[in-house]
Coordinates of C-alpha atoms and ligand atoms in Angstrom, one line a residue:
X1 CA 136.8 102.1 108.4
X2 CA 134.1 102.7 111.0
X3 CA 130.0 102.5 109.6
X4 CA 128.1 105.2 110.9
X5 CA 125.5 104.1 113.3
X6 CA 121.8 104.0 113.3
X7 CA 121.5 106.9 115.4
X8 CA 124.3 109.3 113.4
X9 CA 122.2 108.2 110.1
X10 CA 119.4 109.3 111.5
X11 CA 120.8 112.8 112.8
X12 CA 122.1 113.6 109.1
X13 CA 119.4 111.6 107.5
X14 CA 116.8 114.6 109.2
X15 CA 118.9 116.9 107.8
X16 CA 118.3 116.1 104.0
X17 CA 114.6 114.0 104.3
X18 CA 111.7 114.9 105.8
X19 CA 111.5 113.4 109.4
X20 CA 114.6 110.9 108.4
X21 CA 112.6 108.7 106.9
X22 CA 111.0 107.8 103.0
X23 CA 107.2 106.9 104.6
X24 CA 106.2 108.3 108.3
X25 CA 105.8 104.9 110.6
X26 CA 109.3 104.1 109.6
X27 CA 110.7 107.1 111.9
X28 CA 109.6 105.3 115.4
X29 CA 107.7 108.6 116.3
X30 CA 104.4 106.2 118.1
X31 CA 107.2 104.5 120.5
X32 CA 109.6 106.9 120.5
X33 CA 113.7 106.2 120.1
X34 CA 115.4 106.3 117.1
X35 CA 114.4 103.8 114.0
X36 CA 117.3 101.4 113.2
X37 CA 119.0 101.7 109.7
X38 CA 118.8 98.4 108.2
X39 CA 121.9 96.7 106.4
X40 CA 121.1 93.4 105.2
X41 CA 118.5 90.6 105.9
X42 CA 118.3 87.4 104.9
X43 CA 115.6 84.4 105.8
X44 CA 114.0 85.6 109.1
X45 CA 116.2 88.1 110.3
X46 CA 117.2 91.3 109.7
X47 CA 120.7 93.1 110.5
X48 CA 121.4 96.5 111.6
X49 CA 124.1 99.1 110.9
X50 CA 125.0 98.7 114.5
X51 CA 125.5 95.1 114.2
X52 CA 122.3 93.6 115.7
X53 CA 120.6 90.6 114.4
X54 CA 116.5 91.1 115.3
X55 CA 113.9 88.3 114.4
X56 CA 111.9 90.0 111.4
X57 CA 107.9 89.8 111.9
X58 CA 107.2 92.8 110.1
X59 CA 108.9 91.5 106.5
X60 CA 108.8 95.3 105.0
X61 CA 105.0 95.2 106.0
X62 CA 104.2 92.4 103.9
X63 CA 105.8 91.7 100.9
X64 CA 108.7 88.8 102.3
X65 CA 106.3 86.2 102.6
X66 CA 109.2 83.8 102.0
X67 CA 111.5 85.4 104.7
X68 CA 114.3 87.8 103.2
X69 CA 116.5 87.2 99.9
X70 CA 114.7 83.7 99.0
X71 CA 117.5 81.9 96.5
X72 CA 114.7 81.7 93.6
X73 CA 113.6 85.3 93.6
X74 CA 117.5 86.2 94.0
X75 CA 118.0 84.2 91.0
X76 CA 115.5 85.7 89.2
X77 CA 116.0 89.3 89.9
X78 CA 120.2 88.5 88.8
X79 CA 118.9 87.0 85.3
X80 CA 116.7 90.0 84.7
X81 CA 119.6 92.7 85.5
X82 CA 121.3 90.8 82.8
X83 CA 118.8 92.1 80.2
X84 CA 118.8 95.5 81.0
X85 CA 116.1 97.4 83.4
X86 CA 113.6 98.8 82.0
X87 CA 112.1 98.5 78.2
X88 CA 108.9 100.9 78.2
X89 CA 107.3 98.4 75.7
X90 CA 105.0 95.0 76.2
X91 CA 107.5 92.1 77.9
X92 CA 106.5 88.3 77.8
X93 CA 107.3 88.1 81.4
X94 CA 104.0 90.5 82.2
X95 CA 102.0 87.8 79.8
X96 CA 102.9 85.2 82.7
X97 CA 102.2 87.5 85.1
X98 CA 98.9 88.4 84.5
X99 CA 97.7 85.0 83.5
X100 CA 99.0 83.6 86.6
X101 CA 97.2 86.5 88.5
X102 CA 94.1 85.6 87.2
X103 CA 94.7 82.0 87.4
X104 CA 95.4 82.1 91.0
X105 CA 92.9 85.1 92.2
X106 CA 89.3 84.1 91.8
X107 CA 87.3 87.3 90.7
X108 CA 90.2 88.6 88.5
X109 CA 89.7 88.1 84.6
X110 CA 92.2 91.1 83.3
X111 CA 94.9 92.8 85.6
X112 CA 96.7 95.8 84.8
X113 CA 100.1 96.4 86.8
X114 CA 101.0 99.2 88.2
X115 CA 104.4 100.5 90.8
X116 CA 102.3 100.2 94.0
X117 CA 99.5 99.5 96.5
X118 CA 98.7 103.4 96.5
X119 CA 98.6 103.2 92.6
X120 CA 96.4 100.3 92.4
X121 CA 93.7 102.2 94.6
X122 CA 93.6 105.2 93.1
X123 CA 93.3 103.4 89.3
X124 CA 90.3 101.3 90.3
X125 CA 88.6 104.3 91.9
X126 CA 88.8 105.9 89.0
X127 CA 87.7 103.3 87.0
X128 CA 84.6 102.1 89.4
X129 CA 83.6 106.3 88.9
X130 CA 84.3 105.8 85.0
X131 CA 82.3 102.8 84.8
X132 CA 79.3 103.9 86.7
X133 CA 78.9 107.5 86.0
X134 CA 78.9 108.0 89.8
X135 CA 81.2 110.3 91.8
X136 CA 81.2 108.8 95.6
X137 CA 83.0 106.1 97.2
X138 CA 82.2 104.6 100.7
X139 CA 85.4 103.5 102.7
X140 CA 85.8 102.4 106.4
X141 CA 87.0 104.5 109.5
X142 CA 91.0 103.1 110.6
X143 CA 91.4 101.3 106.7
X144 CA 94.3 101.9 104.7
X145 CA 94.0 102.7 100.7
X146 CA 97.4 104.1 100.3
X147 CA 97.8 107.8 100.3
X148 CA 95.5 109.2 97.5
X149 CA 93.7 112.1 97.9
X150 CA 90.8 110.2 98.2
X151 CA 91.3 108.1 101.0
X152 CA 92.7 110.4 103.5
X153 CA 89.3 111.2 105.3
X154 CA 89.4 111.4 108.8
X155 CA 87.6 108.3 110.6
X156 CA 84.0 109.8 110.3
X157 CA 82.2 111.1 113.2
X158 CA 78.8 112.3 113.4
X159 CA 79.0 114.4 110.0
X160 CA 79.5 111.1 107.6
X161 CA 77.4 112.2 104.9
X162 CA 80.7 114.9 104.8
X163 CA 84.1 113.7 104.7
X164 CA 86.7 115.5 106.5
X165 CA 90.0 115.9 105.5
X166 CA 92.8 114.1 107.5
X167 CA 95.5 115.9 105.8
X168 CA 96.5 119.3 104.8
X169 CA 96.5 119.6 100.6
X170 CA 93.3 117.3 100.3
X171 CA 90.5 119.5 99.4
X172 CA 87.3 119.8 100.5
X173 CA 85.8 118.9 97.1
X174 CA 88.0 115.7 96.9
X175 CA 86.9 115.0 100.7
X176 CA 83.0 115.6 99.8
X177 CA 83.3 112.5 98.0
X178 CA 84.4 110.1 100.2
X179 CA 82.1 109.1 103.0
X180 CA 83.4 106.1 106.0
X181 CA 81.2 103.9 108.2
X182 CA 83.0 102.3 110.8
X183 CA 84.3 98.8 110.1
X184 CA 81.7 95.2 110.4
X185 CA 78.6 98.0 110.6
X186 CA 76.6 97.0 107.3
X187 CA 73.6 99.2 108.8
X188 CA 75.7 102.5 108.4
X189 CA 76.6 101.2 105.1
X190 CA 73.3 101.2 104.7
X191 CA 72.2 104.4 105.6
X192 CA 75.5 106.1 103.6
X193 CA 73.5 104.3 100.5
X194 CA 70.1 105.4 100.9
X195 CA 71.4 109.0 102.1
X196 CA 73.2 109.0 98.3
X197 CA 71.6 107.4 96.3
X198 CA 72.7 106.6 92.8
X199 CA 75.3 108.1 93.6
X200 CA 77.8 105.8 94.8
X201 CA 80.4 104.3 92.6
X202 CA 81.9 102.4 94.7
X203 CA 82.5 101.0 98.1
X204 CA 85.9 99.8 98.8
X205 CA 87.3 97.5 101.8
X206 CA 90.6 95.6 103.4
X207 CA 88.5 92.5 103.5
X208 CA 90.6 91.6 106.8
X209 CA 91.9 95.2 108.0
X210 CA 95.5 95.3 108.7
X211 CA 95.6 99.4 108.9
X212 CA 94.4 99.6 112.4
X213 CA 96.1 96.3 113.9
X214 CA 94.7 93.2 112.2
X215 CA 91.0 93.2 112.5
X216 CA 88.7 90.1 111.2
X217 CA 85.4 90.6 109.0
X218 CA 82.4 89.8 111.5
X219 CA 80.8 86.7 109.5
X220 CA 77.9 88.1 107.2
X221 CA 79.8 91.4 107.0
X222 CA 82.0 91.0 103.8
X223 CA 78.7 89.1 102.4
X224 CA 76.2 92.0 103.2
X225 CA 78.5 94.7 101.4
X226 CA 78.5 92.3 98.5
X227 CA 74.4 92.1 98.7
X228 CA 74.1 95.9 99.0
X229 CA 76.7 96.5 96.0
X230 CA 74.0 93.8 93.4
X231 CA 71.2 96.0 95.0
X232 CA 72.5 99.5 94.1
X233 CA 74.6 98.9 90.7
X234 CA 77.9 99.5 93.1
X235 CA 81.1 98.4 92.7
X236 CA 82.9 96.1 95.1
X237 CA 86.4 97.1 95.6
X238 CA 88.9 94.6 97.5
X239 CA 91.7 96.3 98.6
X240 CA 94.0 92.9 98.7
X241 CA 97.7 94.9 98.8
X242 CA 98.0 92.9 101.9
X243 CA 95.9 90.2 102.3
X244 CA 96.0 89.0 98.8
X245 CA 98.7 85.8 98.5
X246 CA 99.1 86.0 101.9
X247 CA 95.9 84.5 103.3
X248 CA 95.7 82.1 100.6
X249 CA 97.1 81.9 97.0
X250 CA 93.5 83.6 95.9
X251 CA 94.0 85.9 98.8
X252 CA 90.8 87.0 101.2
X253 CA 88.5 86.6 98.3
X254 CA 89.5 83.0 98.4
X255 CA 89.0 82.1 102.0
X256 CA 85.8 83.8 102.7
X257 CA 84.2 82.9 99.0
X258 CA 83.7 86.1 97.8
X259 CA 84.0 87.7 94.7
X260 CA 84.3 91.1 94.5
X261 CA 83.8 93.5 90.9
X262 CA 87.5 94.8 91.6
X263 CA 90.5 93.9 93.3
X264 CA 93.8 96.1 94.4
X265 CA 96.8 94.1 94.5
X266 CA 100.5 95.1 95.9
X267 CA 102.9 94.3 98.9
X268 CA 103.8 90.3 98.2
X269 CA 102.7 91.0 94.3
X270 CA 106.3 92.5 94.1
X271 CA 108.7 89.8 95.9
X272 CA 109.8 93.4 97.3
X273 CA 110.3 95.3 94.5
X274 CA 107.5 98.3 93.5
X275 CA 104.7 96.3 92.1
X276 CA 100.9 96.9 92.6
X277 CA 98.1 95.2 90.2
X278 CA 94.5 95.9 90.2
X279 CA 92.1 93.8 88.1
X280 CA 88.5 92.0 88.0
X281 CA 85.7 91.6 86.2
X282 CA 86.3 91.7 82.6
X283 CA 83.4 94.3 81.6
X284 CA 84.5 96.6 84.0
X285 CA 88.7 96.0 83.1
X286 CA 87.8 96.7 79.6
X287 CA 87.1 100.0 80.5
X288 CA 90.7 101.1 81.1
X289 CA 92.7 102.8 78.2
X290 CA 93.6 101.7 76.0
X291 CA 90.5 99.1 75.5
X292 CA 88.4 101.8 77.0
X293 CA 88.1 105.8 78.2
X294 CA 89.2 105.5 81.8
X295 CA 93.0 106.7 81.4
X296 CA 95.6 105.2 83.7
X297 CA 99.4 104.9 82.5
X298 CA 102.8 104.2 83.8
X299 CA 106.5 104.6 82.6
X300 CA 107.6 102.1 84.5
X301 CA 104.5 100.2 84.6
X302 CA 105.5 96.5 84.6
X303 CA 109.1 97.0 85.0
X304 CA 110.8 93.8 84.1
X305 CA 113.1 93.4 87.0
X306 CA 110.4 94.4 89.3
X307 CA 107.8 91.9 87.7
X308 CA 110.6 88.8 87.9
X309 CA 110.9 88.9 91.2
X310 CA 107.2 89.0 91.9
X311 CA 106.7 86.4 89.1
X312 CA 109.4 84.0 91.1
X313 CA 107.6 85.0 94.3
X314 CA 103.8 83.7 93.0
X315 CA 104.8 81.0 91.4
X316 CA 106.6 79.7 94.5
X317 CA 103.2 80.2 96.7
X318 CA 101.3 78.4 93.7
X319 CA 103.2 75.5 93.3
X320 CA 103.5 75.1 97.3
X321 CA 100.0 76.1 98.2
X322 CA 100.8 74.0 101.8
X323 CA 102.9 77.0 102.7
X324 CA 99.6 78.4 103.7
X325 CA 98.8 76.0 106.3
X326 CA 102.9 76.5 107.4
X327 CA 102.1 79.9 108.2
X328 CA 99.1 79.1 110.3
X329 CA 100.7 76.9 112.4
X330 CA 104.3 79.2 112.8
X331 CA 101.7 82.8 113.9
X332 CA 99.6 80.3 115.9
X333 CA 102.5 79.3 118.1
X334 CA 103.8 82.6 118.1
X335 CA 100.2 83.6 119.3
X336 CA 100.1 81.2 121.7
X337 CA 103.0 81.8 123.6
X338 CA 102.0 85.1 123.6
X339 CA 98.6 83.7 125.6
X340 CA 100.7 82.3 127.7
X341 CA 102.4 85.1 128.7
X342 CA 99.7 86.9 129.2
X343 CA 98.2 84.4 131.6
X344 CA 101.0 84.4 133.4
X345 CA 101.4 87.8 134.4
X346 CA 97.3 88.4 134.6
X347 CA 97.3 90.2 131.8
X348 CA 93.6 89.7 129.3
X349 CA 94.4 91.9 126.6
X350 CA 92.8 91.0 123.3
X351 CA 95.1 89.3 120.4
X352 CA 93.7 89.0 116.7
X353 CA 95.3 86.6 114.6
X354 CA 93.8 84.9 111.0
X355 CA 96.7 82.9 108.9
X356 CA 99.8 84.6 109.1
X357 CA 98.6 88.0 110.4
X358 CA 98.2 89.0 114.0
X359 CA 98.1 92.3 116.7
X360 CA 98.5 92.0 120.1
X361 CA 96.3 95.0 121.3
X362 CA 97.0 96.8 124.6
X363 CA 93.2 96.9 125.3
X364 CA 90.5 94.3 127.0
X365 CA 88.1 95.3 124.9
X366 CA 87.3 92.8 121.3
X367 CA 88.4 95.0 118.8
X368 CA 86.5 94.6 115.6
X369 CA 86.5 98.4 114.2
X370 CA 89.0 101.3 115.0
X371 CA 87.3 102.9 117.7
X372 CA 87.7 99.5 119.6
X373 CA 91.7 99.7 118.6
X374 CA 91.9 103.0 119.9
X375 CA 90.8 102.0 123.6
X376 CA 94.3 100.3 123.6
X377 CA 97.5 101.8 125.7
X378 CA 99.6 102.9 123.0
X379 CA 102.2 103.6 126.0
X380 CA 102.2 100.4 126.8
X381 CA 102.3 98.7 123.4
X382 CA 105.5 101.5 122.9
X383 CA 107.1 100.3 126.2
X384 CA 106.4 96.2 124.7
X385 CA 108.1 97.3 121.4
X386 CA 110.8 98.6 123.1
X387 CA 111.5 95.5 125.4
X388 CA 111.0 93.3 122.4
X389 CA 113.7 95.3 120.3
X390 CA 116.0 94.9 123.1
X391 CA 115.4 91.1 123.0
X392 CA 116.4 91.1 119.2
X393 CA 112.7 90.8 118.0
X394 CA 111.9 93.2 115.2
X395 CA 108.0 94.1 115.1
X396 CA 106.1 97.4 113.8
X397 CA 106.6 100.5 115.4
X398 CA 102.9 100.9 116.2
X399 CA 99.8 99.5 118.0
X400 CA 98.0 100.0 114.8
X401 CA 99.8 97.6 112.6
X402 CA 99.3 94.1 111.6
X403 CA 102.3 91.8 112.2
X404 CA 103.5 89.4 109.4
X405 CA 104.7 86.1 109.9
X406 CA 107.1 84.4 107.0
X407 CA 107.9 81.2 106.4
X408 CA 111.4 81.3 107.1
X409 CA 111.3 81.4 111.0
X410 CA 112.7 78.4 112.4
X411 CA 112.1 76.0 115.6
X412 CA 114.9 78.2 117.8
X413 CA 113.3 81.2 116.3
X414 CA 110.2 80.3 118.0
X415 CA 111.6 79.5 121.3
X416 CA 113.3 82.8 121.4
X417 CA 110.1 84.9 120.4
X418 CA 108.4 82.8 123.2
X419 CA 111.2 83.5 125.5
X420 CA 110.9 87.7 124.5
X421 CA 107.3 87.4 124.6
X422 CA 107.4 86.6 128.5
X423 CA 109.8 88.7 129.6
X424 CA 108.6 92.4 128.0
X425 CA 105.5 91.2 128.8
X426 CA 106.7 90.8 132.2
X427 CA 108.2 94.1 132.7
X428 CA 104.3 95.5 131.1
X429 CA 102.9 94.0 134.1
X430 CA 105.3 95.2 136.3
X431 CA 105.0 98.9 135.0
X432 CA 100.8 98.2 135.2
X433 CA 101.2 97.4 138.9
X434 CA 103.5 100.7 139.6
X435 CA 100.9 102.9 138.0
X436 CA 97.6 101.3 139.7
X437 CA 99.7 101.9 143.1
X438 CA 100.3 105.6 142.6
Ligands
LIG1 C1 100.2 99.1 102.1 C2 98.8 99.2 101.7 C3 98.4 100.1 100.6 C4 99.4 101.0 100.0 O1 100.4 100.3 99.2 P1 101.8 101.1 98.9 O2 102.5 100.1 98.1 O3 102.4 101.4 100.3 O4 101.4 102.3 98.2 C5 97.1 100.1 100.2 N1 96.2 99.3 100.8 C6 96.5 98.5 101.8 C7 95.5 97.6 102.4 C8 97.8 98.4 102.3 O5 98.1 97.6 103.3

């Protein structure tokens, strides 16, 4: 029998889903082409339905820290099936769980689990609102809080004081309440504050953005939100769905020594099943229902298959905490070649990289908030995707997306993204030098 291909999926998968796809970057619409229907995937590649193998350095945007079907979270998620899926009633799996989130994230005393990054954010904004009596929540232009109401607000503009709604179905009342400074600019925080005052429940933040293409926390920043949060009785939201276990087994928090009131958990949390978390301080955690008044409930809340493979998947990066500095060292020669390349072919765009994130922008400029990320050449960054693709490297359809590194690539892997990395970045500077002649 003969597989259909990625491309006939795709013609009868727009038929029956909207766009083809189950979430919008999947469908390839920023480079163009048609997205490849994945098979299988195991360590650090991927497989096609056409047959292609492709180095994997997007890891389903996070969560296969390990590289694909790690043996130990396999074997976990296979003794779980055997005792049946789902309970709807307390599990001694989510005990370990939640102690070893709070035992391995610093500012996390309770944790609640929930089924995904989106879930998390919109929980702990409703809780920072029911814990302060406040209605208003300051987020940043180009980050990425899932797709709650509340966090679709269009990258600010002159009007800040009044959000603007970046999608159809989110209403104005909703959009009222959630006002965006750009990214490292702690004087528009400022401003937002003294413009509202008492009135803020919450400001919430990617500590290190990976929403717009990875973007690093000027130094002070992350510490000045956490000064103006003691000053004005706000709470300090880390959205860690990707940075958390990734930078560190504490995540960002970790690193950069911060604590922040609440933090929003998801991507690796999982092992790559639906799992989100969000906890913190316990005052504030005690607030959520049933210990307290701010409701917040799911069926399949701590699912027990779901919560074994994300168990196997922490407790791996807790008892080999020198996986971290593995993952340094793999995205920094992965980074490097891609200097080299540059160099090579005159090329000066800007690359951001910190532990096993990185973006290769398509712009000169330092990019450090979203309106810097924009100056890029998304034409060119779709014509590198493309060139990469066809030299079997597998990396996110979009300029504005952090890549991921795992630790399963291996010493051939990394000749052959250094290899791919020269060439399409060859054929970039080619199609430069065409353009600048016409
Ligand atoms: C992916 C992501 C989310 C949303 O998580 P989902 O599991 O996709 O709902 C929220 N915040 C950040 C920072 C993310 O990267």
């Amino acid at each position: 029998m003969k597989y259909p291909t990625s491309q006939q999926l795709f013609e009868k998968a727009v038929q029956y889903i909207p766009g083809g796809v189950n979430s919008p970057v999947r469908a390839f619409r920023a480079v163009g082409g048609t997205p490849l229907f994945i098979k299988s995937a195991k360590g650090a590649y991927i497989f096609d339905e056409d047959g292609n193998r492709y180095i994997e350095l997007i890891n389903s945007w996070g969560p296969m820290i390990l590289g694909h079907a790690h043996p130990l979270v396999q074997q976990a998620i296979h003794k779980a099936v055997e005792d049946s899926f789902s309970f709807g009633a307390p599990t001694r799996k989510e005990v370990e769980m939640a102690e070893l989130i709070c035992h391995m994230v610093p500012s996390v005393e309770k944790v609640r689990m929930v089924n995904s990054g989106t879930e998390a954010c919109m929980a702990a904004i409703r809780l920072a609102r029911g814990y302060t009596g406040r209605d208003k929540i300051i987020k940043f232009e180009g980050c990425y809080h899932g797709h709650g109401d509340s966090f679709l607000i269009a990258a600010g503009s002159g009007a800040a004081t009044m959000g603007i709604p970046d999608s159809p179905g989110v209403t104005q009342g909703t959009a009222n309440d959630t006002l965006t400074a750009p990214f490292n600019d702690l004087n528009a925080v400022e401003e937002l504050i003294n413009a509202n005052e008492d009135n803020i429940a919450a400001i919430i933040v990617e500590p290190v953005v990976g929403n717009m293409g990875c973007v690093l926390p000027e130094p002070g920043f992350l510490e000045g939100l956490r000064q103006l949060c003691n000053k004005h009785g706000i709470v300090y939201i880390f959205d860690e769905v990707m940075t958390g276990f990734r930078l560190a087994p504490g995540g960002a928090q970790e690193l950069f020594n911060i604590q922040p009131d609440l933090t929003t958990m998801g991507k690796i949390i999982g092992g790559g099943l639906p799992v989100g978390a969000y906890g913190g301080k316990k005052e504030i955690m005690d607030c959520v229902s049933p210990a307290g008044k701010v409701y917040q409930a799911g069926t399949l809340s701590g699912n027990p298959i779901a919560i074994s493979a994300g168990l196997a998947t922490l407790r791996y990066l807790y008892e080999h905490p020198e996986i971290y500095q593995q993952l340094e060292q793999n995205t920094r020669r992965i980074t490097e070649g891609i200097r080299k390349a540059l160099a090579a072919c005159q090329l000066n765009f800007t690359i951001n990289q910190i532990g096993s994130m990185y973006s290769l922008f398509f712009t000169e400029k330092p990019v450090k908030n979203f309106s810097d990320a924009k100056t890029s050449d998304t034409q060119l960054f779709a014509l590198y995707f493309h060139e990469m693709l066809k030299r079997g490297v597998y990396l996110a359809p979009s300029q504005f997306e952090s890549l991921f590194v795992s630790a399963a690539l291996s010493e051939e892997d990394f000749l052959h993204l250094e290899q791919a990395n020269a060439e399409a970045l060859a054929v970039v500077a080619e199609r430069i030098s065409i353009m600048s002649k016409r």
